CSV table of C-alpha atoms in Angstrom, one decimal:
chain,number,residue,atom,x,y,z
A,1444,MET,CA,0.0,0.2,0.1
A,1445,ALA,CA,1.5,3.5,-1.1
A,1446,LEU,CA,0.2,6.0,0.7
A,1447,ASP,CA,-1.1,9.6,-0.2
A,1448,LEU,CA,1.2,12.1,1.5
A,1449,GLY,CA,-0.4,14.6,-1.1
A,1450,ASP,CA,-4.0,14.4,0.5
A,1451,LEU,CA,-4.7,14.7,4.1
A,1452,HIS,CA,-8.2,13.6,4.1
A,1453,ALA,CA,-7.6,10.7,1.6
A,1454,LEU,CA,-4.8,9.7,3.9
A,1455,PHE,CA,-6.7,9.5,6.6
A,1456,ARG,CA,-9.1,7.1,5.2
A,1457,GLN,CA,-6.2,4.9,4.1
A,1458,ILE,CA,-4.7,4.0,7.1
A,1459,VAL,CA,-8.0,3.5,8.4
A,1460,ASP,CA,-8.7,1.1,6.6
A,1461,CYS,CA,-5.5,-0.9,6.9
A,1462,GLU,CA,-6.5,-2.4,9.5
A,1463,SER,CA,-3.8,-2.6,12.7
A,1464,VAL,CA,-5.1,-4.4,15.6
A,1465,SER,CA,-2.4,-4.9,18.7
A,1466,ARG,CA,0.5,-6.7,17.6
A,1467,HIS,CA,-0.8,-6.6,13.9
A,1468,GLU,CA,0.2,-3.2,13.1
A,1469,LYS,CA,2.8,-5.0,10.7
A,1470,GLU,CA,1.1,-3.9,7.2
A,1471,LEU,CA,0.4,-0.1,8.5
A,1472,ALA,CA,4.4,0.0,9.9
A,1473,ASP,CA,5.1,-1.2,6.4
A,1474,ALA,CA,3.2,1.3,4.8
A,1475,VAL,CA,4.3,4.0,7.2
A,1476,ALA,CA,8.1,2.7,6.5
A,1477,ALA,CA,7.9,2.9,3.0
A,1478,ALA,CA,6.3,7.0,3.2
A,1479,LEU,CA,9.5,8.2,5.0
A,1480,SER,CA,11.8,6.7,3.5
A,1481,GLY,CA,11.1,8.5,0.2
A,1482,LEU,CA,11.8,11.9,2.7
A,1483,ALA,CA,15.2,13.2,2.4
A,1484,HIS,CA,15.0,15.5,5.0
A,1485,LEU,CA,13.9,12.9,8.0
A,1486,GLU,CA,16.8,10.3,9.3
A,1487,VAL,CA,14.6,7.0,10.2
A,1488,THR,CA,14.7,4.2,12.3
A,1489,ARG,CA,12.7,1.1,12.6
A,1490,ILE,CA,12.4,-0.6,15.8
A,1491,GLY,CA,10.0,-3.6,15.4
A,1492,ASN,CA,6.7,-1.9,14.5
A,1493,SER,CA,7.1,1.1,14.9
A,1494,LEU,CA,8.9,4.0,13.5
A,1495,VAL,CA,11.4,7.3,14.6
A,1496,ALA,CA,11.8,10.1,12.0
A,1497,ARG,CA,13.9,12.9,13.3
A,1498,THR,CA,15.0,16.0,11.6
A,1499,THR,CA,18.6,16.7,12.1
A,1500,LEU,CA,18.6,20.6,11.4
A,1501,GLY,CA,21.0,22.1,14.7
A,1502,ARG,CA,17.6,23.5,16.1
A,1503,PRO,CA,17.9,24.7,19.5
A,1504,GLU,CA,14.6,23.1,20.6
A,1505,ARG,CA,13.3,19.8,19.4
A,1506,VAL,CA,10.1,18.7,19.7
A,1507,LEU,CA,8.5,15.2,19.2
A,1508,VAL,CA,5.3,14.4,18.0
A,1509,ALA,CA,4.0,10.6,18.5
A,1510,GLY,CA,0.9,8.5,18.0
A,1511,HIS,CA,0.2,4.8,18.0
A,1512,LEU,CA,-0.4,3.2,15.2
A,1513,ASP,CA,-2.5,0.1,16.9
A,1514,THR,CA,-6.5,0.4,17.2
A,1515,VAL,CA,-8.6,-1.7,20.1
A,1516,PRO,CA,-10.2,-4.8,17.8
A,1517,VAL,CA,-12.7,-4.3,14.9
A,1518,VAL,CA,-16.2,-5.2,15.5
A,1519,ASP,CA,-17.5,-5.0,12.0
A,1520,ASN,CA,-17.1,-1.2,12.0
A,1521,LEU,CA,-14.0,-1.7,9.1
A,1522,PRO,CA,-13.6,-0.3,6.1
A,1523,SER,CA,-14.5,2.8,7.0
A,1524,ARG,CA,-17.5,5.5,5.7
A,1525,LEU,CA,-18.4,9.2,5.4
A,1526,GLU,CA,-21.2,10.3,7.5
A,1527,HIS,CA,-22.5,14.3,6.0
A,1528,ARG,CA,-23.9,15.2,9.3
A,1529,PRO,CA,-25.2,19.0,10.0
A,1530,ASP,CA,-21.9,20.1,11.7
A,1531,GLY,CA,-19.6,18.8,8.7
A,1532,ASP,CA,-18.1,15.5,7.2
A,1533,TYR,CA,-17.2,12.7,9.6
A,1534,LEU,CA,-15.2,9.4,9.3
A,1535,VAL,CA,-16.8,6.5,10.7
A,1536,GLY,CA,-14.8,3.4,11.1
A,1537,ARG,CA,-12.3,2.0,13.9
A,1538,GLY,CA,-9.0,4.3,14.9
A,1539,THR,CA,-10.8,7.2,13.2
A,1540,CYS,CA,-10.7,8.9,16.2
A,1541,ASP,CA,-8.0,6.4,18.7
A,1542,MET,CA,-5.7,8.0,16.8
A,1543,LYS,CA,-5.9,7.3,13.0
A,1544,GLY,CA,-6.8,11.2,13.1
A,1545,GLY,CA,-4.4,11.7,14.9
A,1546,VAL,CA,-1.5,9.9,13.5
A,1547,ALA,CA,-2.3,10.6,9.4
A,1548,VAL,CA,-2.0,14.9,10.7
A,1549,ALA,CA,1.6,13.6,11.9
A,1550,LEU,CA,2.2,11.9,8.5
A,1551,TRP,CA,0.9,14.5,6.5
A,1552,LEU,CA,3.1,17.0,8.0
A,1553,ALA,CA,6.3,15.2,8.7
A,1554,ALA,CA,6.4,15.1,4.5
A,1555,ARG,CA,6.0,18.7,4.9
A,1556,LEU,CA,8.0,20.5,6.8
A,1557,THR,CA,11.2,20.2,5.6
A,1558,GLU,CA,12.8,23.1,7.5
A,1559,PRO,CA,10.7,23.3,10.6
A,1560,ALA,CA,12.0,26.2,13.1
A,1561,LYS,CA,12.1,23.4,15.5
A,1562,ASP,CA,14.1,20.4,15.2
A,1563,VAL,CA,11.1,17.2,14.4
A,1564,THR,CA,11.2,13.5,15.8
A,1565,TRP,CA,8.6,11.6,14.5
A,1566,VAL,CA,7.1,9.1,16.0
A,1567,PHE,CA,4.8,6.6,15.2
A,1568,TYR,CA,4.1,3.5,17.3
A,1569,GLU,CA,2.8,-0.1,17.8
A,1570,ALA,CA,0.6,-1.7,21.0
A,1571,GLU,CA,-0.3,1.0,22.7
A,1572,GLU,CA,-3.6,-0.3,23.6
A,1573,ILE,CA,-2.0,-3.4,25.3
A,1574,ALA,CA,0.4,-4.8,27.9
A,1575,ALA,CA,2.4,-2.5,29.0
A,1576,GLU,CA,5.5,-4.9,28.1
A,1577,TYR,CA,4.6,-4.9,24.6
A,1578,ASN,CA,4.5,-0.5,24.1
A,1579,GLY,CA,6.6,0.4,20.4
A,1580,LEU,CA,7.7,3.6,23.2
A,1581,GLY,CA,8.8,1.7,25.7
A,1582,LEU,CA,10.8,-0.6,23.4
A,1583,VAL,CA,11.8,2.0,22.0
A,1584,ALA,CA,13.1,4.0,25.4
A,1585,THR,CA,15.1,0.5,26.2
A,1586,GLN,CA,17.1,0.2,23.0
A,1587,ARG,CA,17.4,3.3,21.8
A,1588,PRO,CA,16.9,6.2,24.3
A,1589,ASP,CA,18.6,8.0,22.3
A,1590,LEU,CA,15.9,8.9,19.7
A,1591,LEU,CA,13.6,10.3,21.6
A,1592,GLU,CA,15.5,13.3,23.4
A,1593,ALA,CA,13.2,16.5,23.4
A,1594,ASP,CA,12.3,19.5,24.8
A,1595,LEU,CA,8.7,18.8,24.6
A,1596,ALA,CA,6.4,15.7,23.7
A,1597,ILE,CA,3.1,16.1,21.8
A,1598,LEU,CA,1.4,13.1,21.6
A,1599,MET,CA,-2.0,13.1,19.4
A,1600,GLU,CA,-4.7,11.4,21.4
A,1601,PRO,CA,-8.3,13.0,20.4
A,1602,THR,CA,-8.9,16.1,22.1
A,1603,ASP,CA,-11.0,18.1,20.0
A,1604,GLY,CA,-8.1,20.2,19.0
A,1605,ARG,CA,-7.8,21.1,22.8
A,1606,VAL,CA,-4.3,20.9,24.7
A,1607,GLU,CA,-4.9,18.9,27.2
A,1608,GLY,CA,-1.7,18.2,29.7
A,1609,GLY,CA,-0.4,15.6,31.7
A,1610,CYS,CA,-2.4,12.7,32.4
A,1611,GLN,CA,-3.9,11.4,36.2
A,1612,GLY,CA,-2.4,8.3,36.9
A,1613,THR,CA,-4.4,5.0,37.8
A,1614,MET,CA,-4.0,2.3,40.7
A,1615,ARG,CA,-6.4,-0.8,41.4
A,1616,PHE,CA,-6.3,-2.7,44.1
A,1617,THR,CA,-8.1,-5.2,45.8
A,1618,LEU,CA,-8.8,-5.2,49.7
A,1619,THR,CA,-10.2,-8.8,51.0
A,1620,THR,CA,-12.2,-9.7,54.6
A,1621,SER,CA,-12.3,-12.8,55.7
A,1622,GLY,CA,-15.2,-14.7,57.9
A,1623,THR,CA,-16.6,-18.2,58.9
A,1624,ALA,CA,-18.3,-20.7,56.6
A,1625,ALA,CA,-21.3,-21.8,58.2
A,1626,HIS,CA,-25.1,-22.9,56.5
A,1627,SER,CA,-27.0,-20.4,56.2
A,1628,ALA,CA,-30.1,-22.1,58.5
A,1629,ARG,CA,-27.8,-21.7,61.3
A,1630,SER,CA,-26.1,-18.6,60.7
A,1631,TRP,CA,-24.9,-17.6,63.9
A,1632,THR,CA,-22.1,-20.5,64.1
A,1633,GLY,CA,-20.2,-18.3,61.2
A,1634,HIS,CA,-18.9,-15.5,59.6
A,1635,ASN,CA,-20.5,-13.3,57.2
A,1636,ALA,CA,-17.5,-12.3,55.0
A,1637,ILE,CA,-19.4,-9.7,52.5
A,1638,HIS,CA,-21.2,-7.9,56.0
A,1639,ASP,CA,-17.7,-6.5,57.0
A,1640,LEU,CA,-17.2,-4.7,53.5
A,1641,GLY,CA,-19.7,-2.3,55.2
A,1642,PRO,CA,-16.9,0.4,56.7
A,1643,ILE,CA,-14.9,-0.1,53.5
A,1644,LEU,CA,-18.1,1.1,50.9
A,1645,GLU,CA,-18.5,3.6,54.3
A,1646,ILE,CA,-15.3,4.7,53.8
A,1647,LEU,CA,-15.4,5.1,49.6
A,1648,ARG,CA,-19.0,7.0,50.0
A,1649,ASP,CA,-17.6,9.2,52.8
A,1650,TRP,CA,-14.6,10.4,50.1
A,1651,GLN,CA,-17.0,10.9,47.4
A,1652,GLY,CA,-18.1,13.6,50.6
A,1653,HIS,CA,-14.8,16.3,50.2
A,1654,ASP,CA,-14.4,18.0,46.7
A,1655,PRO,CA,-11.8,15.7,45.2
A,1656,LEU,CA,-9.8,18.8,43.4
A,1657,VAL,CA,-6.3,19.8,42.6
A,1658,GLU,CA,-4.8,22.1,41.1
A,1659,VAL,CA,-1.2,21.4,39.6
A,1660,ASP,CA,0.6,24.0,36.9
A,1661,GLY,CA,-2.5,25.4,36.9
A,1662,LEU,CA,-4.9,22.5,35.6
A,1663,THR,CA,-7.7,21.4,38.3
A,1664,TYR,CA,-7.9,17.6,38.5
A,1665,HIS,CA,-11.0,15.8,39.9
A,1666,GLU,CA,-9.7,12.6,41.7
A,1667,GLY,CA,-11.6,9.6,41.5
A,1668,LEU,CA,-12.3,6.6,43.9
A,1669,ASN,CA,-14.5,4.0,43.2
A,1670,ALA,CA,-15.3,0.2,43.8
A,1671,THR,CA,-15.7,-1.5,40.7
A,1672,MET,CA,-16.1,-4.9,41.1
A,1673,VAL,CA,-17.4,-7.1,44.3
A,1674,SER,CA,-17.2,-10.7,44.7
A,1675,GLY,CA,-18.1,-13.4,47.3
A,1676,GLY,CA,-19.9,-16.2,48.2
A,1677,VAL,CA,-19.9,-19.7,47.0
A,1678,ALA,CA,-23.8,-21.5,47.0
A,1679,GLY,CA,-26.9,-19.6,48.5
A,1680,ASN,CA,-27.3,-21.3,51.3
A,1681,VAL,CA,-23.9,-21.0,52.4
A,1682,ILE,CA,-22.6,-18.0,54.6
A,1683,PRO,CA,-19.5,-17.0,52.4
A,1684,ASP,CA,-15.7,-17.0,54.2
A,1685,ARG,CA,-14.2,-14.3,52.1
A,1686,ALA,CA,-15.7,-11.1,49.9
A,1687,VAL,CA,-13.3,-9.4,47.6
A,1688,VAL,CA,-13.5,-5.5,46.4
A,1689,GLN,CA,-11.8,-3.8,43.5
A,1690,ILE,CA,-10.8,0.2,43.7
A,1691,ASN,CA,-9.8,1.9,41.1
A,1692,TYR,CA,-7.7,5.0,42.2
A,1693,ARG,CA,-7.5,8.0,39.8
A,1694,PHE,CA,-5.0,10.6,41.0
A,1695,ALA,CA,-4.0,13.7,40.6
A,1696,PRO,CA,-0.1,14.4,39.2
A,1697,ASP,CA,0.8,16.5,42.6
A,1698,LYS,CA,1.9,13.0,44.0
A,1699,SER,CA,3.8,10.3,42.4
A,1700,ALA,CA,2.4,6.1,42.4
A,1701,ALA,CA,4.2,5.6,45.0
A,1702,GLU,CA,2.6,8.2,47.6
A,1703,ALA,CA,-0.5,7.4,45.6
A,1704,GLN,CA,0.2,4.0,47.0
A,1705,ALA,CA,1.0,5.0,50.6
A,1706,GLN,CA,-1.8,7.1,50.8
A,1707,MET,CA,-4.5,4.2,49.5
A,1708,ARG,CA,-2.7,1.9,52.4
A,1709,ARG,CA,-3.0,4.6,55.3
A,1710,LEU,CA,-6.9,4.9,54.1
A,1711,PHE,CA,-7.8,0.9,54.2
A,1712,ASP,CA,-5.4,0.1,57.1
A,1713,GLY,CA,-6.5,-3.1,58.5
A,1714,TRP,CA,-7.2,-5.0,55.5
A,1715,PRO,CA,-5.4,-7.1,53.3
A,1716,MET,CA,-4.4,-5.1,50.1
A,1717,GLU,CA,-3.7,-6.5,46.9
A,1718,VAL,CA,-2.3,-4.2,44.3
A,1719,LEU,CA,-3.5,-5.0,40.6
A,1720,ASP,CA,-1.6,-2.1,39.0
A,1721,LEU,CA,0.0,1.3,39.1
A,1722,SER,CA,1.0,3.6,37.3
A,1723,ASP,CA,2.7,7.4,37.4
A,1724,PRO,CA,0.7,10.0,36.6
A,1725,ALA,CA,2.0,13.0,34.7
A,1726,ARG,CA,2.7,16.8,35.2
A,1727,PRO,CA,1.3,18.7,32.8
A,1728,GLY,CA,4.5,20.8,32.7
A,1729,LEU,CA,3.0,23.8,31.8
A,1730,ASP,CA,5.5,26.1,33.8
A,1731,ARG,CA,8.1,25.1,30.5
A,1732,PRO,CA,8.4,28.3,28.0
A,1733,LEU,CA,8.4,25.4,25.0
A,1734,ALA,CA,5.0,24.3,26.3
A,1735,ARG,CA,3.5,27.4,27.4
A,1736,SER,CA,4.3,28.9,23.6
A,1737,PHE,CA,2.6,25.9,22.3
A,1738,VAL,CA,-0.8,26.1,24.5
A,1739,ASP,CA,-0.4,30.1,22.8
A,1740,GLY,CA,0.2,28.8,18.9
A,1741,VAL,CA,-2.9,26.2,19.6
A,1742,GLY,CA,-5.1,29.7,21.3
A,1743,THR,CA,-6.8,28.2,23.9
A,1744,GLU,CA,-7.3,27.2,27.3
A,1745,PRO,CA,-5.6,24.1,27.9
A,1746,LEU,CA,-7.7,21.1,30.1
A,1747,PRO,CA,-6.3,18.4,32.8
A,1748,LYS,CA,-6.2,15.0,30.7
A,1749,TYR,CA,-8.8,12.7,33.3
A,1750,GLY,CA,-7.8,9.2,32.4
A,1751,TRP,CA,-4.1,7.4,31.9
A,1752,THR,CA,-1.7,8.4,28.7
A,1753,ASP,CA,1.9,7.9,27.6
A,1754,VAL,CA,2.6,11.3,28.4
A,1755,ALA,CA,3.3,9.7,31.8
A,1756,ARG,CA,6.2,8.0,29.4
A,1757,PHE,CA,7.6,11.0,28.1
A,1758,PHE,CA,7.3,12.2,32.0
A,1759,GLY,CA,9.1,9.6,33.4
A,1760,LEU,CA,12.1,10.3,31.0
A,1761,GLY,CA,12.3,13.7,32.0
A,1762,ILE,CA,10.3,15.3,29.3
A,1763,PRO,CA,7.5,17.3,29.4
A,1764,ALA,CA,4.3,16.3,27.4
A,1765,LEU,CA,0.9,17.1,26.4
A,1766,ASN,CA,-1.8,15.6,24.8
A,1767,PHE,CA,-2.8,17.4,21.4
A,1768,GLY,CA,-5.2,15.4,18.5
A,1769,PRO,CA,-7.6,15.3,16.3
A,1770,GLY,CA,-11.5,13.4,17.1
A,1771,ASP,CA,-13.0,13.6,20.3
A,1772,ALA,CA,-12.2,11.1,23.1
A,1773,LEU,CA,-15.5,10.0,24.1
A,1774,CYS,CA,-16.2,8.5,20.6
A,1775,ALA,CA,-13.0,6.3,21.3
A,1776,HIS,CA,-13.4,2.0,20.9
A,1777,LYS,CA,-17.2,2.9,20.2
A,1778,ALA,CA,-18.5,0.5,17.9
A,1779,ASP,CA,-19.7,3.8,15.9
A,1780,GLU,CA,-16.1,5.5,16.2
A,1781,CYS,CA,-15.9,8.3,14.1
A,1782,CYS,CA,-13.7,11.6,13.8
A,1783,ARG,CA,-15.1,14.9,12.2
A,1784,VAL,CA,-12.9,15.3,9.0
A,1785,ALA,CA,-12.1,18.7,9.6
A,1786,ALA,CA,-10.8,18.4,12.7
A,1787,LEU,CA,-8.0,16.6,10.9
A,1788,ASP,CA,-7.3,20.5,9.3
A,1789,GLU,CA,-7.6,22.2,12.1
A,1790,CYS,CA,-5.4,20.6,14.1
A,1791,ALA,CA,-2.4,20.4,11.0
A,1792,SER,CA,-2.9,24.3,10.9
A,1793,ALA,CA,-2.1,24.7,14.6
A,1794,LEU,CA,0.4,22.4,14.8
A,1795,GLY,CA,2.6,23.3,11.8
A,1796,GLY,CA,2.3,26.4,12.0
A,1797,TRP,CA,3.9,26.7,15.1
A,1798,LEU,CA,6.4,23.5,14.5
A,1799,ASP,CA,7.7,26.2,11.2
A,1800,GLY,CA,7.4,29.6,12.7
A,1801,SER,CA,5.1,30.8,10.7
A,1802,GLY,CA,1.2,30.9,12.1
A,1803,GLU,CA,-0.2,27.9,10.0
A,1804,ALA,CA,0.1,24.9,8.6
A,1805,ALA,CA,2.3,24.1,5.1
A,1806,ARG,CA,-0.3,23.7,2.3
């Protein structure tokens, strides 16, 4: 497949219609590699099914722009289709929002910005939607960390053309209560572990009553602490001797993952805790002049990023990172996933104009 780098909208549809569910990105990665290798102003490196293309113009600042090639599984939503709606044309299909619209913008700009005002590193990577061990950014960081060196990273997450700073951290853990099994007809001879979940649920309910707002670098993050799963019991006539509640804590980037875990252990002291998943957040870095310059270039007030994204990987490398791309995140992963086509033009204009210093993207 030869990608059409001359037409952003056609390129978008080509990328979407090339199925690339996680761990099956090779065909799309091959097409992106072939497109990039024909661009004399870029040095291209491939690691697995991830591509890194860099300008080497000796500019005083380097910006990294990244987008993942993979999608969640297809559910009868490929090939894509174009829908005409009152507010414009939409491309509907798997990956249109998350995040092949952003990938199309980045690839189209990579071909056009031959002499940007800032050196640019373009990263198109695999396996963002699955376990971290497969993540292409992580593999590049392990094998060639020098390729990711930059003063600012921009991740083409769907943000509807707004800058979203940093991201929340996340912790999933279980708390377990223990009892004594007995026949329910003689319940007083046992001890009901499910009933002992009450104090845990009260703590969670009380937590909802306070105002979990945290300001970080000028952005206000809303934290969340919620029970998401409960299990216990073996039969309808048996007093349960064990019950488990799973809890998800989404925390602001004012604290590290270790600090968040310590906070949860203090809050739920007295119950055995098993940590299932723990990921660091990322501060917005809006105090950095280059990040502030990009926000000013986009021309809208930045918002906090709710949820976890790969900006946290850049933050871990000491690189401030922002989320910015076409598409409404609420459409991501839906069966009717879609992206407004004109949103690609808007993002390309804002990002391209800022990178080349002209105020508008190359046409």
